[in-house]
mmCIF file of C-alpha atoms and ligand atoms in Angstrom:
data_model
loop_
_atom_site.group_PDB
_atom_site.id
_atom_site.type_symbol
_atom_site.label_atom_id
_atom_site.label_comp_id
_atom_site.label_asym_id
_atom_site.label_seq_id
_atom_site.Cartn_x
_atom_site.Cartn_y
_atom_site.Cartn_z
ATOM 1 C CA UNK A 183 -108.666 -39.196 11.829
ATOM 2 C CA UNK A 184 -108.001 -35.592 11.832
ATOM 3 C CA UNK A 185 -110.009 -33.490 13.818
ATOM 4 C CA UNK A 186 -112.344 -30.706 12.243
ATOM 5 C CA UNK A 187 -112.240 -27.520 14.197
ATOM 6 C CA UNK A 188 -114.396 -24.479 13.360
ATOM 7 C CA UNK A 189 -112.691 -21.308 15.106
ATOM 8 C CA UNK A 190 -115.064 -17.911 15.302
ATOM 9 C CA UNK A 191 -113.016 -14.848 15.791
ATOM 10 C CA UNK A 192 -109.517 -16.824 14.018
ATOM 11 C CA UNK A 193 -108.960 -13.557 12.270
ATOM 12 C CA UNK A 194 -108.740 -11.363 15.501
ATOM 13 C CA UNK A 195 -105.683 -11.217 17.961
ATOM 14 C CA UNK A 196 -106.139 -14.346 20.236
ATOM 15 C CA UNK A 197 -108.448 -16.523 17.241
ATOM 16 C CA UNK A 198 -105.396 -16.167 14.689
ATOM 17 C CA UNK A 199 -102.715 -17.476 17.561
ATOM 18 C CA UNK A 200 -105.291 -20.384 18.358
ATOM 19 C CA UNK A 201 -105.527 -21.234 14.413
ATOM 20 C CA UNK A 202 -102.014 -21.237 13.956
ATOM 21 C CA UNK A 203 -101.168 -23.749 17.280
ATOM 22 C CA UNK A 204 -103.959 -25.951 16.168
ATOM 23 C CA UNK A 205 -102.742 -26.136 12.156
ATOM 24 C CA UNK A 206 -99.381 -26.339 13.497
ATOM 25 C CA UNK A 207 -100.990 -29.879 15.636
ATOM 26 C CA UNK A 208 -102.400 -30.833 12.699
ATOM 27 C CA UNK A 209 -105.706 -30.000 13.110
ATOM 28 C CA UNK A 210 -108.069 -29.364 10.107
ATOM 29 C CA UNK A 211 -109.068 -25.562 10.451
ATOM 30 C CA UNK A 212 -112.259 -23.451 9.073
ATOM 31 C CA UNK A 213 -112.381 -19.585 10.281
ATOM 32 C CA UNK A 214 -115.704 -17.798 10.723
ATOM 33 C CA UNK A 215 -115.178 -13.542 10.940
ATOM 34 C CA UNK A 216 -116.478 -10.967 9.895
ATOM 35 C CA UNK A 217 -113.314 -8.932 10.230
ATOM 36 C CA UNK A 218 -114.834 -6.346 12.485
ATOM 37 C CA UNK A 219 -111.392 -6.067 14.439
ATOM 38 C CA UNK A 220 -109.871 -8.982 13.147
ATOM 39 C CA UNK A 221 -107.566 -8.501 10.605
ATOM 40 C CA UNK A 222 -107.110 -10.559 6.681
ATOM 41 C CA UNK A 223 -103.074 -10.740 7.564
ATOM 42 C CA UNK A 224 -103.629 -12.255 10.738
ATOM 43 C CA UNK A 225 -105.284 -15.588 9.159
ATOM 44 C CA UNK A 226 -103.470 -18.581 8.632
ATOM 45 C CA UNK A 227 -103.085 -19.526 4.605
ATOM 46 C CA UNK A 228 -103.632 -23.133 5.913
ATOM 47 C CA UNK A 229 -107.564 -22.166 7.419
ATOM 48 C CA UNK A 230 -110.398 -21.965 5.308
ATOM 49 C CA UNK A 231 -111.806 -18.482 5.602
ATOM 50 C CA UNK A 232 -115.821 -17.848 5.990
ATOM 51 C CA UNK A 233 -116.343 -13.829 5.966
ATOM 52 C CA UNK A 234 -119.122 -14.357 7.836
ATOM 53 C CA UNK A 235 -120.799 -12.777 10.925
ATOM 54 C CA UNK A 236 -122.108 -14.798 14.040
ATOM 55 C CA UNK A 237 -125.924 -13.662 13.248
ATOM 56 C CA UNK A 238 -125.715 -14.128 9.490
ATOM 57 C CA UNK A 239 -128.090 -16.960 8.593
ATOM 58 C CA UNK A 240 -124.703 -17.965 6.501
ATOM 59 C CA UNK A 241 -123.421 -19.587 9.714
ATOM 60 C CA UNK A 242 -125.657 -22.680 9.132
ATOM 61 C CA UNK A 243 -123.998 -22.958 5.294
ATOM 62 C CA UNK A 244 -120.381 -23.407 6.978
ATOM 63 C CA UNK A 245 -121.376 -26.065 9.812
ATOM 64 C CA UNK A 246 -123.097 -27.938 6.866
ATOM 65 C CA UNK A 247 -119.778 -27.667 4.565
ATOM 66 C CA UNK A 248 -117.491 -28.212 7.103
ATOM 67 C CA UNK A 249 -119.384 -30.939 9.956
ATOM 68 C CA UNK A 250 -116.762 -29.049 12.487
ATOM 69 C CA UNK A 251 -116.128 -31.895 15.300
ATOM 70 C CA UNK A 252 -114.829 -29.259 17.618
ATOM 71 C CA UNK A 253 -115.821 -25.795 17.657
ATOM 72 C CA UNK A 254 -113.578 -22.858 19.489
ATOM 73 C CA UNK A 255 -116.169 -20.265 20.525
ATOM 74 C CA UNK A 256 -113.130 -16.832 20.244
ATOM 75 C CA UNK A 257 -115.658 -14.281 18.142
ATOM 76 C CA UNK A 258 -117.295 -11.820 20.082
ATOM 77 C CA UNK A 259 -117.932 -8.019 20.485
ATOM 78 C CA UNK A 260 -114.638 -7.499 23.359
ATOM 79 C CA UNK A 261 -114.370 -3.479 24.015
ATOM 80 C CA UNK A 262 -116.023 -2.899 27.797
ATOM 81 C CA UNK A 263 -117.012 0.738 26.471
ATOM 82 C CA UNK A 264 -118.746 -0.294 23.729
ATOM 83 C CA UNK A 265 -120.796 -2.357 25.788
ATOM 84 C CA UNK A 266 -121.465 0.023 28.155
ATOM 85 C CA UNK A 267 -122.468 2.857 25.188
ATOM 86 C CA UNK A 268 -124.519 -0.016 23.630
ATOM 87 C CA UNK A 269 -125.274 -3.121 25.681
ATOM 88 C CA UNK A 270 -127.966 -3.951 23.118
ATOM 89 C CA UNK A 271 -125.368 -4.328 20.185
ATOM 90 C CA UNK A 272 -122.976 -6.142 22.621
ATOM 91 C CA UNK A 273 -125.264 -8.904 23.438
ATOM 92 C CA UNK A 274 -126.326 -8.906 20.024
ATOM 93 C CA UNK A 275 -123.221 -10.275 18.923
ATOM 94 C CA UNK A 276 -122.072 -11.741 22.417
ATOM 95 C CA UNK A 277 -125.575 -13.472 23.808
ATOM 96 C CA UNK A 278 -127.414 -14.032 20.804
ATOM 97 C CA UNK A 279 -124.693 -14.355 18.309
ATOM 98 C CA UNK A 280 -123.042 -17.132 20.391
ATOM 99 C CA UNK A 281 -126.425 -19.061 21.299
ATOM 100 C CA UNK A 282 -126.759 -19.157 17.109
ATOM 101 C CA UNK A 283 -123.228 -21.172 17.102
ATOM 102 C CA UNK A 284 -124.341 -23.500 20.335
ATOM 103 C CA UNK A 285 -127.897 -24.177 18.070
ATOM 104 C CA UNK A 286 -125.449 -25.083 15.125
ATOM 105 C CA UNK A 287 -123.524 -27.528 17.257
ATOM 106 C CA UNK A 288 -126.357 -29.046 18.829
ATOM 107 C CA UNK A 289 -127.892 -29.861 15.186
ATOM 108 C CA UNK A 290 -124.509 -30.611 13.552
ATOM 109 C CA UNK A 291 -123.332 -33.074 16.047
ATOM 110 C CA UNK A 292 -120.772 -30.712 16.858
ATOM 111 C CA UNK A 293 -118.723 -32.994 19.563
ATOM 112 C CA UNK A 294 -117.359 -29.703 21.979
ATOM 113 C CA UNK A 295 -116.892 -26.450 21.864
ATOM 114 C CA UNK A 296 -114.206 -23.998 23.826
ATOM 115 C CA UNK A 297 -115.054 -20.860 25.103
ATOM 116 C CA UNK A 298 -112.620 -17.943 25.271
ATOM 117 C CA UNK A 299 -114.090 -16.255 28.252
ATOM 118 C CA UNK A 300 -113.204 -13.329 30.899
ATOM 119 C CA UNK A 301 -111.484 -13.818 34.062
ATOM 120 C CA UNK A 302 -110.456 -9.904 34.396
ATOM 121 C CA UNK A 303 -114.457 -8.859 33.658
ATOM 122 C CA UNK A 304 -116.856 -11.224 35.590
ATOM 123 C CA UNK A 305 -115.756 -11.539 39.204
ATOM 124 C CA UNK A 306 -116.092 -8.219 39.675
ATOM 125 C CA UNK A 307 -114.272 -6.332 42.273
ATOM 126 C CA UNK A 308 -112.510 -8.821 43.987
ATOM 127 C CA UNK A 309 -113.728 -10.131 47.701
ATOM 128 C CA UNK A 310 -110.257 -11.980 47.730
ATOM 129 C CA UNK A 311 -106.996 -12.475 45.569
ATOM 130 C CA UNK A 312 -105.806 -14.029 43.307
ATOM 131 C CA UNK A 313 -109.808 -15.011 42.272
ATOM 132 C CA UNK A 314 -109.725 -18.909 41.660
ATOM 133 C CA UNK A 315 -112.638 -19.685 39.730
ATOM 134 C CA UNK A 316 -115.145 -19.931 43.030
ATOM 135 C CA UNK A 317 -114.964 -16.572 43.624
ATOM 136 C CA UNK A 318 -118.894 -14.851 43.155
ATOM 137 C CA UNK A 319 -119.583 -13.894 40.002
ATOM 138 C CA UNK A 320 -120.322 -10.029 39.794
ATOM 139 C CA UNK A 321 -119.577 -8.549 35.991
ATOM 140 C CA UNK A 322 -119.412 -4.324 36.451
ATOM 141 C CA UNK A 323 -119.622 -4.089 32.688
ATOM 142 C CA UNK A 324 -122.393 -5.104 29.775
ATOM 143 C CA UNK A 325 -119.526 -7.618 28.418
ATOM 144 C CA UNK A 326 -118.844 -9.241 31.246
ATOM 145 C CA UNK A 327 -122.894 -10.059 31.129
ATOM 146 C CA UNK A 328 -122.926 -10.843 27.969
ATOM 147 C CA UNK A 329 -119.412 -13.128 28.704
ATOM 148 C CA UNK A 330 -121.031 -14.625 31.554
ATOM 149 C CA UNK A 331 -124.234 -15.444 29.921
ATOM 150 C CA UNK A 332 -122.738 -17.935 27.507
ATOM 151 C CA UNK A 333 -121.229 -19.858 30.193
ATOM 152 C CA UNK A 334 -124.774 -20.567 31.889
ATOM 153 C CA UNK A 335 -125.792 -21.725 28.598
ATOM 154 C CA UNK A 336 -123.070 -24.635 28.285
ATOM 155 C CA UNK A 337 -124.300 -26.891 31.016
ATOM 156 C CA UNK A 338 -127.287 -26.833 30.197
ATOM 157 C CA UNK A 339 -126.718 -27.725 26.477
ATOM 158 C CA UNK A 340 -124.262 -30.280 27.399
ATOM 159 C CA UNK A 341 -126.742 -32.088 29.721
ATOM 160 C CA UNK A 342 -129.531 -31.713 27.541
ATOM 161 C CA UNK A 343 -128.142 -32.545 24.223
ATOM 162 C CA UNK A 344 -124.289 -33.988 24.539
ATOM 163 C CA UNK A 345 -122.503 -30.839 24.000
ATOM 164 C CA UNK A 346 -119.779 -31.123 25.580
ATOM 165 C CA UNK A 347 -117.184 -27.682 26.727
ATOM 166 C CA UNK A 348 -114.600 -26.265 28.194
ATOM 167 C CA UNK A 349 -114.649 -22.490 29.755
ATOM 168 C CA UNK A 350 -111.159 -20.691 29.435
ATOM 169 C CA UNK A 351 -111.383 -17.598 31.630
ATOM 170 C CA UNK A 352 -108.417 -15.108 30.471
ATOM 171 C CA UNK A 353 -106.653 -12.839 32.204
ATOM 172 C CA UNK A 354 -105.392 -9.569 30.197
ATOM 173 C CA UNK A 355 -104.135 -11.653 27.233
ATOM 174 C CA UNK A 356 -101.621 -9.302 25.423
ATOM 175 C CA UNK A 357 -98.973 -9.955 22.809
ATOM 176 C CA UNK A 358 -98.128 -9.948 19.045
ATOM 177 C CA UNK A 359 -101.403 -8.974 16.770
ATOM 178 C CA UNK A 360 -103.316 -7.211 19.504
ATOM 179 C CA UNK A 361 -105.445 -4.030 18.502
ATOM 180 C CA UNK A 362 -103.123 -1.108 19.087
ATOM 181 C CA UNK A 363 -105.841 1.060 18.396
ATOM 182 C CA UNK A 364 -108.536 -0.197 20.663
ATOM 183 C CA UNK A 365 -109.399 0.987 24.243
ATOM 184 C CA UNK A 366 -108.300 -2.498 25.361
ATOM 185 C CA UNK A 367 -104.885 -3.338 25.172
ATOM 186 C CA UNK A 368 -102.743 -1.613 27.132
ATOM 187 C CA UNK A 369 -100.129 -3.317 26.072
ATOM 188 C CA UNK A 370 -100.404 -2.793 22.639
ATOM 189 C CA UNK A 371 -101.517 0.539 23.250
ATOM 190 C CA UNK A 372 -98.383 1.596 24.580
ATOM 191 C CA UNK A 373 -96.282 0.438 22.350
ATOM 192 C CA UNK A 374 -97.276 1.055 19.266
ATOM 193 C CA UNK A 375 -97.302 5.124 20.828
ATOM 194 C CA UNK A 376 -93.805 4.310 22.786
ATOM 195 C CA UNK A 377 -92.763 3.375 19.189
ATOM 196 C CA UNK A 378 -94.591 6.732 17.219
ATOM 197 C CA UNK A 379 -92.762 8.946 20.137
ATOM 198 C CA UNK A 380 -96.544 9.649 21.423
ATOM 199 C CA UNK A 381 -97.900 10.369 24.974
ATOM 200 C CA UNK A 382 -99.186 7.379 27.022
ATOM 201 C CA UNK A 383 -102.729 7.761 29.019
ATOM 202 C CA UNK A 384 -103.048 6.154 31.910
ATOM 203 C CA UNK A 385 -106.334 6.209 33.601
ATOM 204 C CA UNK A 386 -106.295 6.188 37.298
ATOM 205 C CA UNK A 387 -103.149 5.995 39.297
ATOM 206 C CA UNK A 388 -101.487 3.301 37.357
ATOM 207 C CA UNK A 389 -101.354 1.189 40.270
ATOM 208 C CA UNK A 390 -104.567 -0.664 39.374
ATOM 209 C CA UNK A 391 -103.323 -4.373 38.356
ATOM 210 C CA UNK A 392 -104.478 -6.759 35.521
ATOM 211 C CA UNK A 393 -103.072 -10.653 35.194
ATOM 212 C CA UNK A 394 -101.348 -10.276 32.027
ATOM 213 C CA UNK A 395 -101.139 -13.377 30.385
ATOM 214 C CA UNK A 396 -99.332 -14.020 26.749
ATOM 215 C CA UNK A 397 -101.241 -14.740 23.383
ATOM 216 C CA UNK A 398 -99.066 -17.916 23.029
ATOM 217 C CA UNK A 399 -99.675 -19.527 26.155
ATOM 218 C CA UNK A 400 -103.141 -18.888 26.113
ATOM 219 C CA UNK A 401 -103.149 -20.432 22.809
ATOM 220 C CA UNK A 402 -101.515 -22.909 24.228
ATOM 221 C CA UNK A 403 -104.117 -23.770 26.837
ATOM 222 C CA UNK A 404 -106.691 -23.931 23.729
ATOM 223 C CA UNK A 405 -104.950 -26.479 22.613
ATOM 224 C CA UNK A 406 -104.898 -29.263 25.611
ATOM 225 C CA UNK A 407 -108.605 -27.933 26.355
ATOM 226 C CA UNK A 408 -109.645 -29.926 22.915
ATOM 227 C CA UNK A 409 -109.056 -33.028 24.626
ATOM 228 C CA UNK A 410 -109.649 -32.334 28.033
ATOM 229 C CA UNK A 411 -111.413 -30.768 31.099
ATOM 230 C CA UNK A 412 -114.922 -31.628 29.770
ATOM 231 C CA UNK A 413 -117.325 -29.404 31.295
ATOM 232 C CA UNK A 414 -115.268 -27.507 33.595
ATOM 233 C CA UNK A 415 -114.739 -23.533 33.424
ATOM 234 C CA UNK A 416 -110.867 -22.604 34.041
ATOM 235 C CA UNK A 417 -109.086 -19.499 35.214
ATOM 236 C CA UNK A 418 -105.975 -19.120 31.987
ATOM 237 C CA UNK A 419 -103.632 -16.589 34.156
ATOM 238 C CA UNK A 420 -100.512 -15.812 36.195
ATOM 239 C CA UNK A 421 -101.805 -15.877 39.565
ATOM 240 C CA UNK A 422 -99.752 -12.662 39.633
ATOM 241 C CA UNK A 423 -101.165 -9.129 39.288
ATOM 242 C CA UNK A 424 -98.542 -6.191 38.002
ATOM 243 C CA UNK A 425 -99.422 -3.209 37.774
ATOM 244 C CA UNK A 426 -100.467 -0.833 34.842
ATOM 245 C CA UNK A 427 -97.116 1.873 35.756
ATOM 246 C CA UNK A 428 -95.091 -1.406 36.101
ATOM 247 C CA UNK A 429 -95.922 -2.301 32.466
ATOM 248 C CA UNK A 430 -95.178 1.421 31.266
ATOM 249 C CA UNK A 431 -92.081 0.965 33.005
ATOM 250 C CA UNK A 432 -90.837 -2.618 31.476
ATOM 251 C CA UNK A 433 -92.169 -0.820 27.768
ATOM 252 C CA UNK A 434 -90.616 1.773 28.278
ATOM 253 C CA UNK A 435 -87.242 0.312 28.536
ATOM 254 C CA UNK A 436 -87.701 -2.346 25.866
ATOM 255 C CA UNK A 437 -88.763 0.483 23.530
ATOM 256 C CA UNK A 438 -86.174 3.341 24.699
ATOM 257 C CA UNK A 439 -88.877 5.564 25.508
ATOM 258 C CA UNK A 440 -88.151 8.770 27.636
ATOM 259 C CA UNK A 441 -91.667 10.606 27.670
ATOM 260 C CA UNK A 442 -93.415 10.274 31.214
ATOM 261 C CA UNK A 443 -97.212 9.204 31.512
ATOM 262 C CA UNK A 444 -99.833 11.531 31.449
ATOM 263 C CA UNK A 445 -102.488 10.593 33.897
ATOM 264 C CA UNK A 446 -106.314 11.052 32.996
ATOM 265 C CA UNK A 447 -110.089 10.058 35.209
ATOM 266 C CA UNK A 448 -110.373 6.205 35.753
ATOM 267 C CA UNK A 449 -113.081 4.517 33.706
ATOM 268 C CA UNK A 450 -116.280 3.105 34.335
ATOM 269 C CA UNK A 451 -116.905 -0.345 34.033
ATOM 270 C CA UNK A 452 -113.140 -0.998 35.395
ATOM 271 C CA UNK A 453 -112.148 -2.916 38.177
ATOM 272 C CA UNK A 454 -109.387 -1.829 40.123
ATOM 273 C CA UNK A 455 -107.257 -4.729 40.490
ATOM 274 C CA UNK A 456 -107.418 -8.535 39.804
ATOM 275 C CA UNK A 457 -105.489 -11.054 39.070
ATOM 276 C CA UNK A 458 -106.571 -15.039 38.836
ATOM 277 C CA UNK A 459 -105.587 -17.944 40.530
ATOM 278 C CA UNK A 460 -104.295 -20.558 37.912
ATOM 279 C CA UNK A 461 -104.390 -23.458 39.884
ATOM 280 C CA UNK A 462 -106.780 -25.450 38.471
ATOM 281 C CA UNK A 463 -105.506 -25.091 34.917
ATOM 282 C CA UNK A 464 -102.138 -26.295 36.317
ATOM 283 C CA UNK A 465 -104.274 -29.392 38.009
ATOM 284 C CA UNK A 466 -107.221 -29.807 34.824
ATOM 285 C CA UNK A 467 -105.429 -28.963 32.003
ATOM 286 C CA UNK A 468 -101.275 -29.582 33.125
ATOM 287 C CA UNK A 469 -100.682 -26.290 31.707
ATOM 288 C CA UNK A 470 -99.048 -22.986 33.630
ATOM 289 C CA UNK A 471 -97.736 -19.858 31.755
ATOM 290 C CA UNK A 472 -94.166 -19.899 30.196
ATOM 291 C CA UNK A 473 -93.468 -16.575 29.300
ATOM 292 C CA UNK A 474 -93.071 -14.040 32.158
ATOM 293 C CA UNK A 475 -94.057 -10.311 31.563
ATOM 294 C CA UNK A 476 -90.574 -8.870 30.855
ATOM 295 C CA UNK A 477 -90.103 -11.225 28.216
ATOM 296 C CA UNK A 478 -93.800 -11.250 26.921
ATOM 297 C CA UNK A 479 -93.308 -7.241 27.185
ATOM 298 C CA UNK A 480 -89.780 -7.548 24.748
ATOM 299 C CA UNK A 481 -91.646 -10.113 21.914
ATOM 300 C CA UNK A 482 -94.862 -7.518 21.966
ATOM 301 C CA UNK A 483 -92.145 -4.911 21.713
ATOM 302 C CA UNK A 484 -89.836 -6.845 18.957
ATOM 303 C CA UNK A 485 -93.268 -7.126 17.007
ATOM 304 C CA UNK A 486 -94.545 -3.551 16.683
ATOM 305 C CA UNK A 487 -91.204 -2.226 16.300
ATOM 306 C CA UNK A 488 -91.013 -4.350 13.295
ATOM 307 C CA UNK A 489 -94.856 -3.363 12.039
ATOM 308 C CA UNK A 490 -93.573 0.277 12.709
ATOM 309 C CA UNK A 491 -90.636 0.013 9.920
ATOM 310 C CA UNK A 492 -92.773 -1.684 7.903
ATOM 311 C CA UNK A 493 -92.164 -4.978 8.307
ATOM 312 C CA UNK A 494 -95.586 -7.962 7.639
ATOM 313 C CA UNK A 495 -97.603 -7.212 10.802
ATOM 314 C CA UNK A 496 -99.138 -10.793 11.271
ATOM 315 C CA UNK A 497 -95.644 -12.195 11.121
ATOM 316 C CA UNK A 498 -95.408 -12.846 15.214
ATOM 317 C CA UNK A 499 -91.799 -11.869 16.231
ATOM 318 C CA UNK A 500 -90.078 -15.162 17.773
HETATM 319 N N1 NAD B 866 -107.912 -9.908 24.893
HETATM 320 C C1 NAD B 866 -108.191 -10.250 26.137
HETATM 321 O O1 NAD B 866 -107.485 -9.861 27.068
HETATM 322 C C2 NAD B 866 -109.379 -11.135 26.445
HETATM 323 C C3 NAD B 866 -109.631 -11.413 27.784
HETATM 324 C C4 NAD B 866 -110.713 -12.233 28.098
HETATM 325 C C5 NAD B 866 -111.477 -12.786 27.088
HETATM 326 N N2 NAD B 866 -111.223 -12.477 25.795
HETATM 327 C C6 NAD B 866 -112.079 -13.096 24.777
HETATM 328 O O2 NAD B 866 -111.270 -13.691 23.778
HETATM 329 C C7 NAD B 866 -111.920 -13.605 22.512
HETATM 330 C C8 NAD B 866 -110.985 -12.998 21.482
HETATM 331 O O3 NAD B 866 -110.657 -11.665 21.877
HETATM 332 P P1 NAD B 866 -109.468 -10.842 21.201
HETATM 333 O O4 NAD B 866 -108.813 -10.072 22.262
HETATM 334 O O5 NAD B 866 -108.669 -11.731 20.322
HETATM 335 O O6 NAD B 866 -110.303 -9.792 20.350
HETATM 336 P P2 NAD B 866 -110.359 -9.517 18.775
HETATM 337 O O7 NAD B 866 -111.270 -8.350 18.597
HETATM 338 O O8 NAD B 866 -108.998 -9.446 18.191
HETATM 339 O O9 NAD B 866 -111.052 -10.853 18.253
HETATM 340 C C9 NAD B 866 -112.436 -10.996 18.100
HETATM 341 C C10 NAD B 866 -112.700 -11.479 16.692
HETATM 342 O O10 NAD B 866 -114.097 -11.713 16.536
HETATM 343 C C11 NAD B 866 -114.521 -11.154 15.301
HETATM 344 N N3 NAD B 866 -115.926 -10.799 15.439
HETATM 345 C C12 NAD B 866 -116.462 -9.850 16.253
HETATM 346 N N4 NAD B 866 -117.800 -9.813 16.113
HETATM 347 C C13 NAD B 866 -118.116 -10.773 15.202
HETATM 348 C C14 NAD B 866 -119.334 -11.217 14.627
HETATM 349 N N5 NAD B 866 -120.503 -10.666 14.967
HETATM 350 N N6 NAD B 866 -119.288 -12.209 13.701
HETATM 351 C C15 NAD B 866 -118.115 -12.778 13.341
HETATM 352 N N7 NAD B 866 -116.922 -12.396 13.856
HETATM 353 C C16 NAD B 866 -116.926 -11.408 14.767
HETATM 354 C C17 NAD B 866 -113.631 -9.952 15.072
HETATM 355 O O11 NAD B 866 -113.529 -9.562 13.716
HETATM 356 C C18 NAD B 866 -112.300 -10.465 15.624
HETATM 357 O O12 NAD B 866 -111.529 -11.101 14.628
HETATM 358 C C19 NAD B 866 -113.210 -12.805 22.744
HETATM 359 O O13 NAD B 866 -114.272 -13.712 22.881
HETATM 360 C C20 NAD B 866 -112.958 -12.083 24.047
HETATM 361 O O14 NAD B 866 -114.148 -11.830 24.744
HETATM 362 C C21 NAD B 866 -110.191 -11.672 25.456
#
């Protein structure tokens, strides 16, 4: 029987990479978005669309259409400033919106759900690298509360009624589709200005580092997490930290761009360096990244270059 899965957030940058892995498996797909930063092109013809938002009494009307068996859990409110301007609208849509879906699985039958989690914005600043998945938890920021929150919810909804999950705690997930425009993103931030002939801002030194992972294997990990790992919560990383100048560097040359970084205050709600041990997603879920960052840096490169003449943005460079 073909599996039902109901993916919030399949129109934003890591949902629409999910939908396409899991239509490409042959999983049955519906997508619930409100487009808020997810994007129309980035959703997969083969998905049925809900323009919906996580709050929206509507929710209820799609479980009872589609009686999802799986549900990926991707939607949520991600900027760390935002959250720190307005923690009240960030757990609005992170806290409360995602207890509304976990209510809809529990009366739907809804067999498990994933949850796209933060590695790089709930363990705080590190006590030890890389941070396996032991490691205190100690969110800086409003989202990494409002991440964090949802994951004390799970156990205690899949003892009490059946609900079975997985946790999937990402690194810096960059790649094809990412918000260039965004505060997050850094990878997708640069480029798309490498590519305009703009300045680059780096906060802080540039030495801070981030574990960044790629879209695709993260996807990826989705993928065998349907299945698998029932009720575990799993670092998705490198177990390798690189540095913000090192990615301006390895952009720079894929892009041919000359201009030097201009340097500006660090921000709050920042850590200054992390990076995640993966070893229990190599042990759990037999997975382990595939693309390393030069390459991951050339296919995010290959893609905006392409958006930047023109070309169909959602179309994810090969
Ligand atoms: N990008 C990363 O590095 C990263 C790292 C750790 C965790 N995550 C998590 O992964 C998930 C996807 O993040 P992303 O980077 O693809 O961001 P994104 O902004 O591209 O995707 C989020 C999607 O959720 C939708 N959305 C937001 N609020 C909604 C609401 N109230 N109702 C319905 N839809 C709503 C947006 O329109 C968007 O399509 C998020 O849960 C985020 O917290 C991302």
């Amino acid at each position: 029987m073909t599996s039902r899965v109901l993916l919030t957030g399949g129109a934003g940058f890591i949902g629409s990479q999910i939908a396409d892995q899991l239509i490409e498996a042959g999983y049955d797909v519906a997508i619930v978005d409100n487009l808020s930063t997810g994007r129309r092109q980035n959703l997969n013809p083969k998905a049925r669309f809900y323009n919906v938002d996580l709050c929206s009494s509507q929710v209820e009307e799609v479980f009872d259409r589609e009686r999802p068996h799986l549900v990926s859990h991707h939607a949520a409110q991600i900027s760390v400033q935002a959250s720190m301007d307005n923690p009240q609208n960030d757990a609005a849509t992170n806290v409360l919106g995602s207890l509304h879906v976990l209510e809809l699985c529990r009366r739907y039958g809804v067999r498990k759900v994933i949850y796209g989690s933060t590695g790089g914005a709930l363990y705080g600043e590190p006590q030890y690298l890389p941070c396996d998945e032991g490691h205190p938890v100690r969110p800086v920021s409003a989202y990494g509360i409002s991440k964090y929150a949802v994951e004390l919810y799970l156990p205690v909804y899949k003892d009490t009624f059946d609900l079975d999950y997985t946790i999937l705690r990402y690194g810096n997930v960059y790649g094809p589709r990412q918000d260039p425009h965004g505060e997050a993103g850094v990878v997708a931030i640069f480029s798309q200005r490498m590519l305009g002939g703009d300045p680059c801002f780096i906060y802080g030194t540039g030495e801070q580092q981030r574990d960044f992972v790629y879209v695709e294997d993260v996807a990826a990990a989705n993928l065998i997490a349907m299945e698998t790992a029932s009720g575990k919560a799993i670092n998705i990383g490198t177990g390798m930290g690189a540095s913000v100048n090192q990615v301006f560097d390895g952009l720079a040359e894929a892009i041919g761009y000359q201009g030097a970084p201009v340097h500006r205050d660090s921000r709050p709600g920042e850590v200054h360096s992390i990076h995640l041990d993966n070893s229990l997603a190599r042990h759990e879920l037999g997975w382990q990244p595939t693309v390393t960052l030069p390459q991951g840096l050339e296919k995010t490169a290959a893609y905006f270059r392409q958006a930047a003449s023109g070309g169909q943005i959602s179309q994810v460079a090969g």
